[in-house]
mmCIF file of C-alpha atoms in Angstrom:
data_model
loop_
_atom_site.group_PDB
_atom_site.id
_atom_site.type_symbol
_atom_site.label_atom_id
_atom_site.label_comp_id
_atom_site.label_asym_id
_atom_site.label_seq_id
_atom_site.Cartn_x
_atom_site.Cartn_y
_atom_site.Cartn_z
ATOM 1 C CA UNK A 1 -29.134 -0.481 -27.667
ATOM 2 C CA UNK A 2 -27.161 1.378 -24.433
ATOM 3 C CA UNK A 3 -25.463 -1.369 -22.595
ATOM 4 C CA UNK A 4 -27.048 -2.599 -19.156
ATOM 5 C CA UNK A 5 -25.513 -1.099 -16.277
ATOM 6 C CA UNK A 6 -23.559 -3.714 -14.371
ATOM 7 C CA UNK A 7 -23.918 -4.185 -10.719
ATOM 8 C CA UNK A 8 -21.231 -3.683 -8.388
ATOM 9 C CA UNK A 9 -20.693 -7.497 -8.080
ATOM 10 C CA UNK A 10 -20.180 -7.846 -11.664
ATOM 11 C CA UNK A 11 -17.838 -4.594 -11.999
ATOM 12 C CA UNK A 12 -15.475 -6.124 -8.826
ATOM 13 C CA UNK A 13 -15.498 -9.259 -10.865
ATOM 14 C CA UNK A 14 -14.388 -7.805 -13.780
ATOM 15 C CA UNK A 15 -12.023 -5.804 -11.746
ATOM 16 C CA UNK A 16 -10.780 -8.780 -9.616
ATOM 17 C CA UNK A 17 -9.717 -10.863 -13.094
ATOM 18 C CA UNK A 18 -7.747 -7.974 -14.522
ATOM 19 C CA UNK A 19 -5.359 -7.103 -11.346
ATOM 20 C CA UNK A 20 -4.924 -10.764 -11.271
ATOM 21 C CA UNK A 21 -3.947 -10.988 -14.634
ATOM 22 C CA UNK A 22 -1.874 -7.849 -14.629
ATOM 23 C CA UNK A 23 0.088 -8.812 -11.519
ATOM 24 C CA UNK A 24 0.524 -12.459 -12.247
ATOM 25 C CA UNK A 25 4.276 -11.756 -12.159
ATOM 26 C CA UNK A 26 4.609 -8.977 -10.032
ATOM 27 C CA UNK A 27 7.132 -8.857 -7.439
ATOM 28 C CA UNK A 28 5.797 -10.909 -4.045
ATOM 29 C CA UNK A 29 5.320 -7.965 -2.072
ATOM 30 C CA UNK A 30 3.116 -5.987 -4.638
ATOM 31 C CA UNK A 31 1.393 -9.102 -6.018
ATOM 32 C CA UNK A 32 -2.371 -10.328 -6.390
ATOM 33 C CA UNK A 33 -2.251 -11.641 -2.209
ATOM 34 C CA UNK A 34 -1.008 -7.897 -1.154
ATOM 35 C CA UNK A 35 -4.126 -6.760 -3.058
ATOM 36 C CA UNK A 36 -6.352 -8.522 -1.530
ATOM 37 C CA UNK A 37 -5.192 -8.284 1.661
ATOM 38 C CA UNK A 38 -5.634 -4.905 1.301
ATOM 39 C CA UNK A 39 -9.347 -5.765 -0.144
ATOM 40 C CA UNK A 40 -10.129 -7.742 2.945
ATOM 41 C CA UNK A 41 -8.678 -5.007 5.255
ATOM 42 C CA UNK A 42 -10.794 -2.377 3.469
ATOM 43 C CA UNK A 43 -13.606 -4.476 3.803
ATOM 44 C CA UNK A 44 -13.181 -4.880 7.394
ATOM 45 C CA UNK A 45 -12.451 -1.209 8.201
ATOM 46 C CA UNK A 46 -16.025 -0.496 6.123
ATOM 47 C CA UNK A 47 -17.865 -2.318 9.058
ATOM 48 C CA UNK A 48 -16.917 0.071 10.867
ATOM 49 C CA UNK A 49 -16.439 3.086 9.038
ATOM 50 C CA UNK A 50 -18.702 5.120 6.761
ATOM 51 C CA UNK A 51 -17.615 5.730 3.325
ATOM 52 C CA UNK A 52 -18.524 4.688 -0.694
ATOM 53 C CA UNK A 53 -17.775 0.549 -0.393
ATOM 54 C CA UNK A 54 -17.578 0.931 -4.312
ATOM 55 C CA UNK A 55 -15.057 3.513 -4.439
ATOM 56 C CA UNK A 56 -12.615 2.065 -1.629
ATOM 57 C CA UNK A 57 -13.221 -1.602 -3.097
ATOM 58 C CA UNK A 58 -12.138 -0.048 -6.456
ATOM 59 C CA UNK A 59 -8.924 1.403 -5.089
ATOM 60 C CA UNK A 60 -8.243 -1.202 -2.955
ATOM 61 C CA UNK A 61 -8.074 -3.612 -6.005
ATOM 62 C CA UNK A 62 -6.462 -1.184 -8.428
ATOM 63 C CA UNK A 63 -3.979 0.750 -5.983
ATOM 64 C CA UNK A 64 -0.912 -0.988 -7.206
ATOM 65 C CA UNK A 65 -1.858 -2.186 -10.455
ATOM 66 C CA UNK A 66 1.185 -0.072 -12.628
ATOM 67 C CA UNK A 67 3.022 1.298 -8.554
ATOM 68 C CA UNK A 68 5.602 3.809 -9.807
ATOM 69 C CA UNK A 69 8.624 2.649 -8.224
ATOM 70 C CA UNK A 70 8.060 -0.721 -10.836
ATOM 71 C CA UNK A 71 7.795 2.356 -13.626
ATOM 72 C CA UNK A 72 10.828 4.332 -13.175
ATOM 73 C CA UNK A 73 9.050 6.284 -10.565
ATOM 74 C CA UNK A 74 6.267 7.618 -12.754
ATOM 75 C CA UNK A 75 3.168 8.163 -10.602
ATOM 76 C CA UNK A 76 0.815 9.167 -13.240
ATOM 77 C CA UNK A 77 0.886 5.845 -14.584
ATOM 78 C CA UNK A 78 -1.382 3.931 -11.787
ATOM 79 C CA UNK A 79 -3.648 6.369 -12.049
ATOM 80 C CA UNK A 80 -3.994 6.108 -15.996
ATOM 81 C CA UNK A 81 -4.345 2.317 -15.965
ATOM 82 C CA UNK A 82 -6.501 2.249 -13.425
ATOM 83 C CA UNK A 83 -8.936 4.791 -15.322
ATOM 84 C CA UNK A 84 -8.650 3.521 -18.787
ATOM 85 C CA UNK A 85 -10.038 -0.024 -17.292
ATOM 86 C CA UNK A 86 -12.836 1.145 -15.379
ATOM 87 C CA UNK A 87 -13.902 3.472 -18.474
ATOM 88 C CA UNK A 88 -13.519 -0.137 -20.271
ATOM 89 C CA UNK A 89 -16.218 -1.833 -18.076
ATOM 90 C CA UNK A 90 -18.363 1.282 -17.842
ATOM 91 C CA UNK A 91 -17.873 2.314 -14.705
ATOM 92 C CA UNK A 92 -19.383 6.111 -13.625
ATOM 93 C CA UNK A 93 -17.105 9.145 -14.478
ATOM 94 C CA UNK A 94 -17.323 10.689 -11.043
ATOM 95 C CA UNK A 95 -16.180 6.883 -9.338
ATOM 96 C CA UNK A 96 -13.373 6.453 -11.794
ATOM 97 C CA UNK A 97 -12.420 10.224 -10.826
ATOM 98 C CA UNK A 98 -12.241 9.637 -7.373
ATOM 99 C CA UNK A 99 -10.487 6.242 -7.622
ATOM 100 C CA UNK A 100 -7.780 8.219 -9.825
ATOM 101 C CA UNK A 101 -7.395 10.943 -7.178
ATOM 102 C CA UNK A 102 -6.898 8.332 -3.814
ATOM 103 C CA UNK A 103 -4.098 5.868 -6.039
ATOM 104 C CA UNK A 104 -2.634 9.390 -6.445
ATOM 105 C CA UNK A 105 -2.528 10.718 -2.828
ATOM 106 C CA UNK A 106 -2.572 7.524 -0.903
ATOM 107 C CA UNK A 107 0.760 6.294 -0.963
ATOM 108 C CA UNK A 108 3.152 6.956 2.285
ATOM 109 C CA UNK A 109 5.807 8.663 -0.462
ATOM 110 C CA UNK A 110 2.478 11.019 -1.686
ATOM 111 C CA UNK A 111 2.237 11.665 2.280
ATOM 112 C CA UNK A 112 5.564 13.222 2.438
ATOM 113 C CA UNK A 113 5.211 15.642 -0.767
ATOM 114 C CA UNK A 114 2.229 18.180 -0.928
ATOM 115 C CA UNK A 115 -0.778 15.780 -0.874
ATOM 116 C CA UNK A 116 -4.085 17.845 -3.784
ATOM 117 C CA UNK A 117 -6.641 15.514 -2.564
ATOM 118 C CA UNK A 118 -8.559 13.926 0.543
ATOM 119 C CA UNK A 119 -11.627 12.003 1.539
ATOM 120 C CA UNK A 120 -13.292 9.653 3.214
ATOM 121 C CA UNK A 121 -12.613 6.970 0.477
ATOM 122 C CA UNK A 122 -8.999 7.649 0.659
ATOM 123 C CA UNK A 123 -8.480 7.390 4.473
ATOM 124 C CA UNK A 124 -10.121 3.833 4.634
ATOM 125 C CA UNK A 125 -7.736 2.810 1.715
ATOM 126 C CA UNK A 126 -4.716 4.261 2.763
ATOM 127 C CA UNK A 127 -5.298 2.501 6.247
ATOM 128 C CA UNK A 128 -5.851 -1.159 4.469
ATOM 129 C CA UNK A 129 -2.804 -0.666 2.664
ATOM 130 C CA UNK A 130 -0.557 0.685 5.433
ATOM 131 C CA UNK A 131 -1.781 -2.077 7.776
ATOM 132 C CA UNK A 132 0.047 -4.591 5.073
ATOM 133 C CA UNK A 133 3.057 -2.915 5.319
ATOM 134 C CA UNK A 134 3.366 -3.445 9.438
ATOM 135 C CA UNK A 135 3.264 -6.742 11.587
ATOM 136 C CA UNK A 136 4.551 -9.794 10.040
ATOM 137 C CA UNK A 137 3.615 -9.321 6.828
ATOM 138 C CA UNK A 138 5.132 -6.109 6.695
ATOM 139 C CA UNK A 139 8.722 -7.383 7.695
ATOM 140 C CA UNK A 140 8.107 -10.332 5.386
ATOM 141 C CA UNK A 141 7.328 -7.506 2.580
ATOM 142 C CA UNK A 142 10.385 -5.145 3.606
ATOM 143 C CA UNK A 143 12.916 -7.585 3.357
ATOM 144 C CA UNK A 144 11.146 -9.312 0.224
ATOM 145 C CA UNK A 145 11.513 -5.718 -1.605
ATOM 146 C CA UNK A 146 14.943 -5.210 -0.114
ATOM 147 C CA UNK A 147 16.454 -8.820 -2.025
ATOM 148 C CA UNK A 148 13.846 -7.402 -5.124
ATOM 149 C CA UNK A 149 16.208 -4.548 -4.799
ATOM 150 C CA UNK A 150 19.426 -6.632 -4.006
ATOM 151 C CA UNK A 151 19.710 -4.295 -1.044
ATOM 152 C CA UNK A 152 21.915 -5.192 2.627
ATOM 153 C CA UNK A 153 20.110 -6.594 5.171
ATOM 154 C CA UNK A 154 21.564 -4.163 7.976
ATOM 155 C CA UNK A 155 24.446 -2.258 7.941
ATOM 156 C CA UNK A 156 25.628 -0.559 11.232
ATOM 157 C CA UNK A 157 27.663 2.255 9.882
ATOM 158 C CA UNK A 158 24.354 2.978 7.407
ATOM 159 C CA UNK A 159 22.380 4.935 9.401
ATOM 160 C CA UNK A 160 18.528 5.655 9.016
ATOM 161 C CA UNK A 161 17.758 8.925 7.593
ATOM 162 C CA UNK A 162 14.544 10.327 9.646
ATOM 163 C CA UNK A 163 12.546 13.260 8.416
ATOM 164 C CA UNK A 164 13.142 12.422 4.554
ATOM 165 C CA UNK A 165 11.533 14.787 2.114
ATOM 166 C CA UNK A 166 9.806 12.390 -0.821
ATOM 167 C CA UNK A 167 12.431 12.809 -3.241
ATOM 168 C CA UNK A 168 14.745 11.334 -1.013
ATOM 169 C CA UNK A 169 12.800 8.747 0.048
ATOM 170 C CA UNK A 170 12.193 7.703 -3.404
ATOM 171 C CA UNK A 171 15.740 7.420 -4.477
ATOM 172 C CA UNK A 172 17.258 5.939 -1.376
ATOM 173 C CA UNK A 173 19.305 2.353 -1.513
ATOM 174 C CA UNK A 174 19.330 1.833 2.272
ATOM 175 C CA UNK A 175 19.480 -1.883 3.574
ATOM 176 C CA UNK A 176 15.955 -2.473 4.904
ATOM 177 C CA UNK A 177 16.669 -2.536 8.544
ATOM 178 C CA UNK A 178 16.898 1.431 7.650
ATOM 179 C CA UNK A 179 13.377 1.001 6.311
ATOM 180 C CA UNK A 180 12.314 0.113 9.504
ATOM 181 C CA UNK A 181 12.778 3.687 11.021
ATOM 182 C CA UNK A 182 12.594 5.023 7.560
ATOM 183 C CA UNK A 183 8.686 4.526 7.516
ATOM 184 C CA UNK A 184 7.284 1.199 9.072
ATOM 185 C CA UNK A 185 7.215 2.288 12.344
ATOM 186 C CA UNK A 186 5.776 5.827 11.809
ATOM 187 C CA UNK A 187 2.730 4.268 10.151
ATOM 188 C CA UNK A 188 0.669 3.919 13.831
ATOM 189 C CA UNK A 189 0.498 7.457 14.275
ATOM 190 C CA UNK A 190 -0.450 7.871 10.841
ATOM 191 C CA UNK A 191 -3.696 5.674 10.557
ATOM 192 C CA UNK A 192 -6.725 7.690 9.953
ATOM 193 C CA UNK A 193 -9.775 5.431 11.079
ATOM 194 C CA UNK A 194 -9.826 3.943 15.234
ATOM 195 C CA UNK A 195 -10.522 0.744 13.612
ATOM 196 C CA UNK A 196 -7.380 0.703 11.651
ATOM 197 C CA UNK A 197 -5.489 2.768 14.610
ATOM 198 C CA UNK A 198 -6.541 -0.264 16.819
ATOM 199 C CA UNK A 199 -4.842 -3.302 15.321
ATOM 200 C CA UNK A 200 -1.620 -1.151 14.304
ATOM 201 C CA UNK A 201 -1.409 -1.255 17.833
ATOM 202 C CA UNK A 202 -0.761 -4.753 17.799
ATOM 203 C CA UNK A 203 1.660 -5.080 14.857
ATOM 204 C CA UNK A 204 3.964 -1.855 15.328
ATOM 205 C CA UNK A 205 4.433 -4.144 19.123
ATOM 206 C CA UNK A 206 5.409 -6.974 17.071
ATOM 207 C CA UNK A 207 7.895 -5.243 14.695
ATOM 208 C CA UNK A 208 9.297 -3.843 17.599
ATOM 209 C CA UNK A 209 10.231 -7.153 19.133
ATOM 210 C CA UNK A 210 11.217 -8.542 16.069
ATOM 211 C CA UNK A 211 13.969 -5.971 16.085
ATOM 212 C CA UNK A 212 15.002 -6.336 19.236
ATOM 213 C CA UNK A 213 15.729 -9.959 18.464
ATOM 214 C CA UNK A 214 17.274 -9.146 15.727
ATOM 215 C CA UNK A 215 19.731 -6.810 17.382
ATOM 216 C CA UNK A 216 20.623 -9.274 20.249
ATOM 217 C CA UNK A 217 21.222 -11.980 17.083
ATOM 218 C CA UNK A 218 23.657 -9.390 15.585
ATOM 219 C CA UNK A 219 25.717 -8.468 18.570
ATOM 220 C CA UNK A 220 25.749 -12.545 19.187
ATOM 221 C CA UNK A 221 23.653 -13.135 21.879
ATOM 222 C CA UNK A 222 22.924 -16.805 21.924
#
């Protein structure tokens, strides 16, 4: 008898119990709350935006669920783990396709390489995720990754290298204020969707007065 085909409830169920299994020890800025953060930010921007809600749900959940830089910087793996579950549950060919092709393309690294693939899917993802990685949360992430990493917290005669090329990026050991200039505060002018474009706003202010407060507190002003 052909198996019933589940609903999308029961598929982001299923979904939902895996990542949370499979990240139950994952380091805190790449764990089970950053995904669904990014869940509840993709749902958000979807009230707004038009695009698949099954597709971006998908990704959203399964974005990070094998991230290369946890894999010796192999980016084909997230992709593959991501597939070989959804083919599991029984999920359509085509969705699992797409969700394969936006984990590939979506991350800020991907953005600084050649990027094969785009859609609307991937632009209301990639905006979810990027909003995690700005605001508070985003500095509580950076510096999270950066003791993950046993990196300095600042070092003035470091400086931030702008304009990296992705190779670079992905091999650099800079303390995290470098990250800072490195990415976090070019992700405003790289949101896709108004709604997501809107509350960047907001948090790029905020990381910018967190690091002026953090320079005064360096140079010892009391």
């Amino acid at each position: 008898m052909k198996e019933q085909k589940k609903s999308k409830d029961e598929i982001l169920d299923l979904t939902v119990a895996f990542v949370q299994d499979t990240l139950k020890d994952a380091e805190s800025g790449h764990d089970w709350w950053h995904i669904q953060r990014v869940w509840n930010n993709t749902k958000h921007i979807l009230q707004h935006e038009k695009a698949d809600p099954l597709v971006c749900e998908l990704t959203a959940l399964l974005h990070d669920i094998a991230d290369s830089k946890f894999h010796d910087g192999d980016e084909t793996i997230g992709p593959r783990v991501a597939g070989e579950f959804l083919h599991s549950i029984g999920v359509e060919p085509e969705i699992i396709e797409h969700v394969q092709h936006i984990i590939l393309n979506m991350s800020f690294k991907a953005s600084l390489g050649e990027v094969t693939f785009h859609s609307k899917e991937l632009e209301v993802v990639q905006d979810a995720d990027r909003l995690d990685a700005i605001g508070a949360i985003g500095i509580a992430r950076a510096f999270t990754y950066g003791g993950f990493k046993n990196r300095e917290i600042y070092n003035p005669n470091i400086p931030a290298q702008l304009n990296q090329d992705k190779e670079s990026y992905k091999k650099t050991t800079a303390p995290t204020i470098n990250h800072f200039y490195e990415k976090l505060l070019l992700l405003k002018d790289k949101m896709n969707t108004p709604t997501a474009k809107a509350i960047a706003e907001k948090r790029h202010v905020y990381m910018e007065g967190f690091l002026d407060q953090f320079y005064g507190e360096w140079k010892g002003d009391l």
